[in-house]
Tab-separated table of C-alpha atoms in Angstrom:
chain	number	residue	atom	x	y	z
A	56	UNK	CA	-13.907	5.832	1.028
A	57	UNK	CA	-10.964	4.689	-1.166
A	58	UNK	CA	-8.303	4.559	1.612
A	59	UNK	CA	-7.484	1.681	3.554
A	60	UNK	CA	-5.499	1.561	6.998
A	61	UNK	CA	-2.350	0.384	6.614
A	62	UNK	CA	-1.346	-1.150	9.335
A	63	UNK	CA	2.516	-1.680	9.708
A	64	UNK	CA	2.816	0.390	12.126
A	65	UNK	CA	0.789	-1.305	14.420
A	66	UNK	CA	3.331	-3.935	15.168
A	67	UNK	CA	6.917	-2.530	13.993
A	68	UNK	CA	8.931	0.459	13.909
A	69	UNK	CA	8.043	1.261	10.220
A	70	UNK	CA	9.115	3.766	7.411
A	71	UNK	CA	11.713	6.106	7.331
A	72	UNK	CA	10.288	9.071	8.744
A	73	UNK	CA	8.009	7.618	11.661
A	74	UNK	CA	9.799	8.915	14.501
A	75	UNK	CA	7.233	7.334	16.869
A	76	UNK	CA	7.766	4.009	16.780
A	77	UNK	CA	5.472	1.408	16.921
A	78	UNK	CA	2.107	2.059	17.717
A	79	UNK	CA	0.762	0.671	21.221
A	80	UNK	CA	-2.851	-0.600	21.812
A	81	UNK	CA	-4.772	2.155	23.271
A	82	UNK	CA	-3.703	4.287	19.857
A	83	UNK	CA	-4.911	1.669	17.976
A	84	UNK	CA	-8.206	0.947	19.574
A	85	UNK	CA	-8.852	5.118	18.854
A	86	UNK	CA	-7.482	4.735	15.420
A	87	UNK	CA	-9.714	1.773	14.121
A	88	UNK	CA	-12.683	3.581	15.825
A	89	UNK	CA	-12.140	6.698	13.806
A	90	UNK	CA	-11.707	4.791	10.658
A	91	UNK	CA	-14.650	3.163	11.250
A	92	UNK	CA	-16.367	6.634	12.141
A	93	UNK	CA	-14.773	8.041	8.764
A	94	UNK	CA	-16.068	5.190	6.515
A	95	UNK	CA	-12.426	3.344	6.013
A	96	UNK	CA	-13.913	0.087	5.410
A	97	UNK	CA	-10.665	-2.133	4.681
A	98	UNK	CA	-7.674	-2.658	7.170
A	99	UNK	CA	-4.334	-3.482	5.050
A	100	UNK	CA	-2.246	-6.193	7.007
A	101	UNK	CA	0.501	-8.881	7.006
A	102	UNK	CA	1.915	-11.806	9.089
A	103	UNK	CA	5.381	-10.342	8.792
A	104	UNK	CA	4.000	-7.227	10.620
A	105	UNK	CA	5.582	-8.341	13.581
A	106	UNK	CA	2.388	-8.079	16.293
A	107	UNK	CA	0.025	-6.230	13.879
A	108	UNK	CA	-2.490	-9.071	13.271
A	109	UNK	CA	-2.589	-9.645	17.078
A	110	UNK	CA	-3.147	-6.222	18.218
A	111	UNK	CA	-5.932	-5.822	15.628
A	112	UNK	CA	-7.913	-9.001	16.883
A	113	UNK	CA	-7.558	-8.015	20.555
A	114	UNK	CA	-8.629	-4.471	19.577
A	115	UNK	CA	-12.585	-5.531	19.481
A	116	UNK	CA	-12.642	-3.775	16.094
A	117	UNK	CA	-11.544	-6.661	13.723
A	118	UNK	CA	-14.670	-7.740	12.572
A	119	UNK	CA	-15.945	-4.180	11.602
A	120	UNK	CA	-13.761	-3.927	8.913
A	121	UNK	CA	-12.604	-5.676	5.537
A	122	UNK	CA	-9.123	-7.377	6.453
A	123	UNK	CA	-6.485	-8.193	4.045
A	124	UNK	CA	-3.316	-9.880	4.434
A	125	UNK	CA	-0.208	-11.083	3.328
A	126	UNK	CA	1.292	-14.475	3.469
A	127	UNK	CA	4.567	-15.976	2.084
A	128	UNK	CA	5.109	-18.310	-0.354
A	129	UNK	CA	8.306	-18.931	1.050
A	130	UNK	CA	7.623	-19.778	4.702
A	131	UNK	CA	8.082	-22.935	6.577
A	132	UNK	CA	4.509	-22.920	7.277
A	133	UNK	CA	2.038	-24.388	4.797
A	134	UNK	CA	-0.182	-21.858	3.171
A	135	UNK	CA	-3.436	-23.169	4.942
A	136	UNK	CA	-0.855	-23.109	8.479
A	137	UNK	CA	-0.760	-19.726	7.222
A	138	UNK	CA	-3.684	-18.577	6.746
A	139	UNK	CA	-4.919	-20.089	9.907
A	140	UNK	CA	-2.520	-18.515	11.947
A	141	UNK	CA	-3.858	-14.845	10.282
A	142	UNK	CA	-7.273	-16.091	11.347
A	143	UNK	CA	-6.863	-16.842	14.457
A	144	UNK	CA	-4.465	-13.533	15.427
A	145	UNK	CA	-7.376	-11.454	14.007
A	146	UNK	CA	-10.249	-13.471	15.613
A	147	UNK	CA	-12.114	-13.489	12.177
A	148	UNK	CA	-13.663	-16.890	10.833
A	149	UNK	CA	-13.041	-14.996	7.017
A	150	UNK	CA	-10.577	-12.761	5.100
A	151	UNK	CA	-11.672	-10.434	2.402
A	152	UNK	CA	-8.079	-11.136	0.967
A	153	UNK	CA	-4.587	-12.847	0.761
A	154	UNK	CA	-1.513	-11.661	-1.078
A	155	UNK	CA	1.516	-13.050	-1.709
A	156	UNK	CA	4.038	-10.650	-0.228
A	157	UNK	CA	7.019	-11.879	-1.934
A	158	UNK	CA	7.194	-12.488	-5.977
A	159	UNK	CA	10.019	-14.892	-7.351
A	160	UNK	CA	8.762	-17.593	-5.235
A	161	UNK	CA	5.529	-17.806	-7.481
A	162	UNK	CA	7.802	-18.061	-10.636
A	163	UNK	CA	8.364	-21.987	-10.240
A	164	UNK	CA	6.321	-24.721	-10.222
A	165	UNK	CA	6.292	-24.801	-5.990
A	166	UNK	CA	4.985	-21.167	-6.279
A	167	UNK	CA	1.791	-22.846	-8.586
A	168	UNK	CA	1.399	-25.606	-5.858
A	169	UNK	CA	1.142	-22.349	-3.369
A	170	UNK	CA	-1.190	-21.072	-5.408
A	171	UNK	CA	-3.432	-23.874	-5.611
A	172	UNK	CA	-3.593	-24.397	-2.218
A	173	UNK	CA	-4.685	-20.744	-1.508
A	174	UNK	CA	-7.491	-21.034	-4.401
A	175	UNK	CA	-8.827	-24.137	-2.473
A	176	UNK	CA	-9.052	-22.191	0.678
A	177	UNK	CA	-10.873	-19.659	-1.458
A	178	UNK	CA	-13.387	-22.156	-2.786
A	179	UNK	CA	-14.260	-23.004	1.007
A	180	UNK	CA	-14.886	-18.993	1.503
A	181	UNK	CA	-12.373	-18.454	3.974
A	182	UNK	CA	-10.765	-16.258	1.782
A	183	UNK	CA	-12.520	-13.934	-0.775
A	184	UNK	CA	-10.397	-12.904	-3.021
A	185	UNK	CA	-6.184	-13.774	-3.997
A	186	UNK	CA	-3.485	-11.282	-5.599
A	187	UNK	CA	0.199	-10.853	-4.795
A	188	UNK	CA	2.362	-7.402	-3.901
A	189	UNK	CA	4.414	-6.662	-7.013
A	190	UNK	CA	6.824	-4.077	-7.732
A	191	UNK	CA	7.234	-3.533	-11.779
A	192	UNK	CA	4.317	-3.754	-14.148
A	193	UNK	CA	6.337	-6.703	-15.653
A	194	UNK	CA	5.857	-8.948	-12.697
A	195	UNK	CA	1.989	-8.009	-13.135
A	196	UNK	CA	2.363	-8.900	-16.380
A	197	UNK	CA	4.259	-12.255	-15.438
A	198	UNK	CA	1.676	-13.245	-12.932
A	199	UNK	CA	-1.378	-12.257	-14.565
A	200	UNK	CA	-0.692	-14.439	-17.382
A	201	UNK	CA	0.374	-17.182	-14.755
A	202	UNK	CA	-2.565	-17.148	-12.378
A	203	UNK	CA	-5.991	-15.576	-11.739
A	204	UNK	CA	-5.858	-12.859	-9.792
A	205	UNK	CA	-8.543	-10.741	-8.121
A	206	UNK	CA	-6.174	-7.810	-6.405
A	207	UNK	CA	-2.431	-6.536	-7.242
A	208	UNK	CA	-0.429	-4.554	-4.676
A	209	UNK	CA	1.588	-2.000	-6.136
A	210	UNK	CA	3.477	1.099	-5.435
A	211	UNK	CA	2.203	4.629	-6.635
A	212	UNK	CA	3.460	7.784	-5.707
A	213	UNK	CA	4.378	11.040	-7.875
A	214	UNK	CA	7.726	9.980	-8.760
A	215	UNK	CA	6.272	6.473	-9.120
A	216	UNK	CA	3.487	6.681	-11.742
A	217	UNK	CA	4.235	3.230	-13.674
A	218	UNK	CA	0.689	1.861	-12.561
A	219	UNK	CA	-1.446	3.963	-13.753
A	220	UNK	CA	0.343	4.085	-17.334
A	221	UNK	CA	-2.530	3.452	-19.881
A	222	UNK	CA	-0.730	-0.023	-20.616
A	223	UNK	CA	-1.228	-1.324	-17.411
A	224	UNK	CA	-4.936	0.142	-16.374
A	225	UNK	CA	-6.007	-1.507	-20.072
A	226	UNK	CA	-3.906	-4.910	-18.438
A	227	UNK	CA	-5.909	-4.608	-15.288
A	228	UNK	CA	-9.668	-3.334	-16.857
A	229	UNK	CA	-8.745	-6.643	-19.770
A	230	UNK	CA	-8.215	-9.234	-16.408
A	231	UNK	CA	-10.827	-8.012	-13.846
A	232	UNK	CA	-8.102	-7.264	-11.556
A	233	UNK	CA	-8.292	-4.667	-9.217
A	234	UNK	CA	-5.493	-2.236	-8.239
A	235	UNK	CA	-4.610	-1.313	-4.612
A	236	UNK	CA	-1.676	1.134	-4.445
A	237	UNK	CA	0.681	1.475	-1.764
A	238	UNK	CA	3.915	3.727	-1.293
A	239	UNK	CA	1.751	6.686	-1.632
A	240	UNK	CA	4.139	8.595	0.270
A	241	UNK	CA	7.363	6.712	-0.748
A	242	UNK	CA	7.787	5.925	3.071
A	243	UNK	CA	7.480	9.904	3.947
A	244	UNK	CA	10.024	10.812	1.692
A	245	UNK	CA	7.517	13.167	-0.520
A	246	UNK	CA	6.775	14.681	3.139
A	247	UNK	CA	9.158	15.553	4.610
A	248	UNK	CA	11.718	18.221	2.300
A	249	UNK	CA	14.611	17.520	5.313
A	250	UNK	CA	15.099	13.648	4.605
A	251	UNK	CA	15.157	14.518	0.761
A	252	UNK	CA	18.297	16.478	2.081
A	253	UNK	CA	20.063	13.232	3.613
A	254	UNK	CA	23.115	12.459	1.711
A	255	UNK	CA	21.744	9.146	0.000
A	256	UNK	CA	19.037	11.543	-1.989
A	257	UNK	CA	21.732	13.845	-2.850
A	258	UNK	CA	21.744	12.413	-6.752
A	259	UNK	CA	18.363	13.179	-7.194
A	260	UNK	CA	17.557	16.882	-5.970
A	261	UNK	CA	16.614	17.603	-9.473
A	262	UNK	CA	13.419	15.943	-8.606
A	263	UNK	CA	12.589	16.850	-5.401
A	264	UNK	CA	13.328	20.866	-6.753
A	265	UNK	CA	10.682	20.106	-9.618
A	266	UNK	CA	8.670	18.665	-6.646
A	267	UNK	CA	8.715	20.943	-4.128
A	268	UNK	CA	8.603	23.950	-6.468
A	269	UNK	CA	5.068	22.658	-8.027
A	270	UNK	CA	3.661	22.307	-4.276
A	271	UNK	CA	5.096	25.900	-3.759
A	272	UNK	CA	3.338	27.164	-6.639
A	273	UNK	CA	0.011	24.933	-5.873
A	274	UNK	CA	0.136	26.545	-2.100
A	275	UNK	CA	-0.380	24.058	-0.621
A	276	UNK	CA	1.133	21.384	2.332
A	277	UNK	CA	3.266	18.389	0.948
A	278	UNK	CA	0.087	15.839	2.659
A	279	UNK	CA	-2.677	17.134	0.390
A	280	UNK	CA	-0.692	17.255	-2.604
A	281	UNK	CA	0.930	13.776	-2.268
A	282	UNK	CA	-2.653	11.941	-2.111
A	283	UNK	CA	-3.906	13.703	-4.907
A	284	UNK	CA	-2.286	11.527	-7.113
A	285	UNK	CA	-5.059	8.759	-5.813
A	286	UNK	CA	-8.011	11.455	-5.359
A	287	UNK	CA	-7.462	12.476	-8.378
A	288	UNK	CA	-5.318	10.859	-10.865
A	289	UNK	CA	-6.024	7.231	-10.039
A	290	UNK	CA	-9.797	6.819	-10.440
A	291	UNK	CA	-9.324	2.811	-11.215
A	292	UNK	CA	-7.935	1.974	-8.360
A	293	UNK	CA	-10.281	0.105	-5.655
A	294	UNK	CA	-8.143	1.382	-2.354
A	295	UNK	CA	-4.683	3.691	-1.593
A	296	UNK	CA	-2.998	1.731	1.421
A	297	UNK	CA	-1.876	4.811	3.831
A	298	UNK	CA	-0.353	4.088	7.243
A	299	UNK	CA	0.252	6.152	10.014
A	300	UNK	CA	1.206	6.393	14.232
A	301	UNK	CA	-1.406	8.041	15.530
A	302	UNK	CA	-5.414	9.056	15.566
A	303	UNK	CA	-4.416	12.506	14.728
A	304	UNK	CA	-2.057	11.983	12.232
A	305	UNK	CA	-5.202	9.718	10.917
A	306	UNK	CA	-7.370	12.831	11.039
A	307	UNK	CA	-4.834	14.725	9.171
A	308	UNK	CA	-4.452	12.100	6.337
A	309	UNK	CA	-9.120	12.155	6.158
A	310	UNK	CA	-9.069	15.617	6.126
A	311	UNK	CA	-6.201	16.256	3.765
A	312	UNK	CA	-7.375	13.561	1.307
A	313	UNK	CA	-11.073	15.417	1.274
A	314	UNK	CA	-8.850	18.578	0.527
A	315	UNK	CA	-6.722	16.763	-2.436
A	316	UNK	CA	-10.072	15.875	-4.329
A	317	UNK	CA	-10.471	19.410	-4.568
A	318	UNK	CA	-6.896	20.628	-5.418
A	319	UNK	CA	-6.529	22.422	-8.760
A	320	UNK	CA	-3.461	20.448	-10.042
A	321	UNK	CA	-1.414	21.859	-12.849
A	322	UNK	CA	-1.199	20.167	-16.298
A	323	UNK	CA	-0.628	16.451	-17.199
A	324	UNK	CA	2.675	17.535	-18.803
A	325	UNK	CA	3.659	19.132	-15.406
A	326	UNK	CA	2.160	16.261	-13.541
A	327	UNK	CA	3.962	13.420	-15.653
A	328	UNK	CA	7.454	15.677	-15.866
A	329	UNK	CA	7.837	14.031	-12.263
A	330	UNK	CA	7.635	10.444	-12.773
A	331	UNK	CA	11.488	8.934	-12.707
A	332	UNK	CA	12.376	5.150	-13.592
A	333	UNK	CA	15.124	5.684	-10.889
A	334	UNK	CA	14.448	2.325	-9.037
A	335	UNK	CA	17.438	3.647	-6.582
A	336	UNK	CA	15.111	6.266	-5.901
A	337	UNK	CA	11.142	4.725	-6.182
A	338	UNK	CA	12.306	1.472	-4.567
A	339	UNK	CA	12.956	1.980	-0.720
A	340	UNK	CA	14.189	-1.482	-0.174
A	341	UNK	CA	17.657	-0.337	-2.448
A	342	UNK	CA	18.075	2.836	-0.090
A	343	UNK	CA	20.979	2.793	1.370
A	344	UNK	CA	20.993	4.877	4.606
């Protein structure tokens, strides 16, 4: 299956419209055994994910699964402290990936040292694979040309279609990169029509009425139509990142996601007519609440 388990939520109070908090350990334990049941083979993960790593090595279901996480090349630790420290929280003697979370700190020539030391731990097979979590197809562009990388984290959502622009997928197929998108539901904002209505998204209810009239028209709920985008529109991409609170709001996103590959979506023109550059809007971390 193309989705992987996001996993945010399974050490802090995450996204803007979980209302549930953080998820506790008997949650997880019955999420991670219906992923595993439903053939979501790779857990998405980070050390800033406050207990997250912990809670999935102490879950029994670590090992079952792919694991990829995200270091910084701005920490006080060393990257092989690290990486370690990921190990050990997860029980796992491997990791089918590190990212860099953060970007500018790649840019200078500590940021190459970084990366040096995490392709030595890759040479010792600790680590499979290396990427980074960009925003903007130019930082892709930046760091592709900068370092060798196997994976790229990047947003994609229907307002948010910049990586899977025919530029970038020809960047990506060129450099043997592979694509894992994230922000697939712009933090539950293309879920939810109430939060659109908060006073922040105010300047841009011309969207969301072009939005929620084509999901009107498709008849159908605002789950299935938001992960069609990556059932349907996305087929280069190796995984779509989804996170959620609960085993049935896990069963809701495996069901929904069988029902988007089947959605009859209306034209490209339609389809493209939603994309915005608005980085006020596609880029939660300038929200202002």
């Amino acid at each position: 299956m193309k989705l992987a388990l996001g996993t945010a939520q399974f050490g802090l109070n995450y996204g803007i419209s979980n209302d549930q908090g953080q998820v506790n350990v008997d949650e997880i334990k019955q999420m991670l055994t219906l992923a595993k049941e439903s053939c979501i083979t790779t857990l998405d993960t980070a050390l800033a994910y406050g207990n997250s790593e912990k809670n999935i090595g102490t879950s029994g279901f670590s090992n079952h699964f792919s694991v990829i996480t995200k270091i910084s090349a701005s920490s006080h630790l060393s990257i092989e402290e690290q990486v370690q420290l990921s190990l050990s929280n997860l029980q796992r003697d491997e990791l089918d990936a590190v990212l860099f979370h953060d970007f500018d700190p790649l840019l200078n020539n500590a940021g190459k040292n970084h990366f040096k030391q995490l392709e030595a731990l890759k040479d010792t097979g600790i680590i499979k694979r290396i990427g980074v979590s960009v925003y903007t197809p130019e930082q892709l562009s930046l760091l592709s040309d900068m370092y060798n990388l196997d994976i790229v984290q990047a947003p994609l959502n229907w307002l948010d279609q910049r990586f899977i622009q025919p530029e970038v997928t020809n960047l990506l197929i060129k450099k043997n990169i592979k694509l894992h998108a994230r922000s697939i539901f712009l933090q539950g904002l293309l879920l939810q029509p109430e939060i659109q209505k908060r006073a922040y998204f105010s300047q841009f209810g011309h969207l969301f009425s072009k939005y929620n009239a084509i999901i009107e028209e498709l008849e159908c709920d605002y789950l299935t139509f938001a992960m069609a985008i990556v059932a349907q529109k996305a087929p280069h991409i190796e995984s779509a990142v989804i996170g959620c609170c609960s085993k049935n709001q896990l069963t809701q996103l495996i069901q929904r996601y069988a029902d988007a590959k089947n959605l009859k979506l209306p034209s490209d023109d339609v389809l493209n007519s939603l994309a915005t550059s608005e980085l006020a809007l596609i880029n939660p971390s300038l929200w202002v609440s």
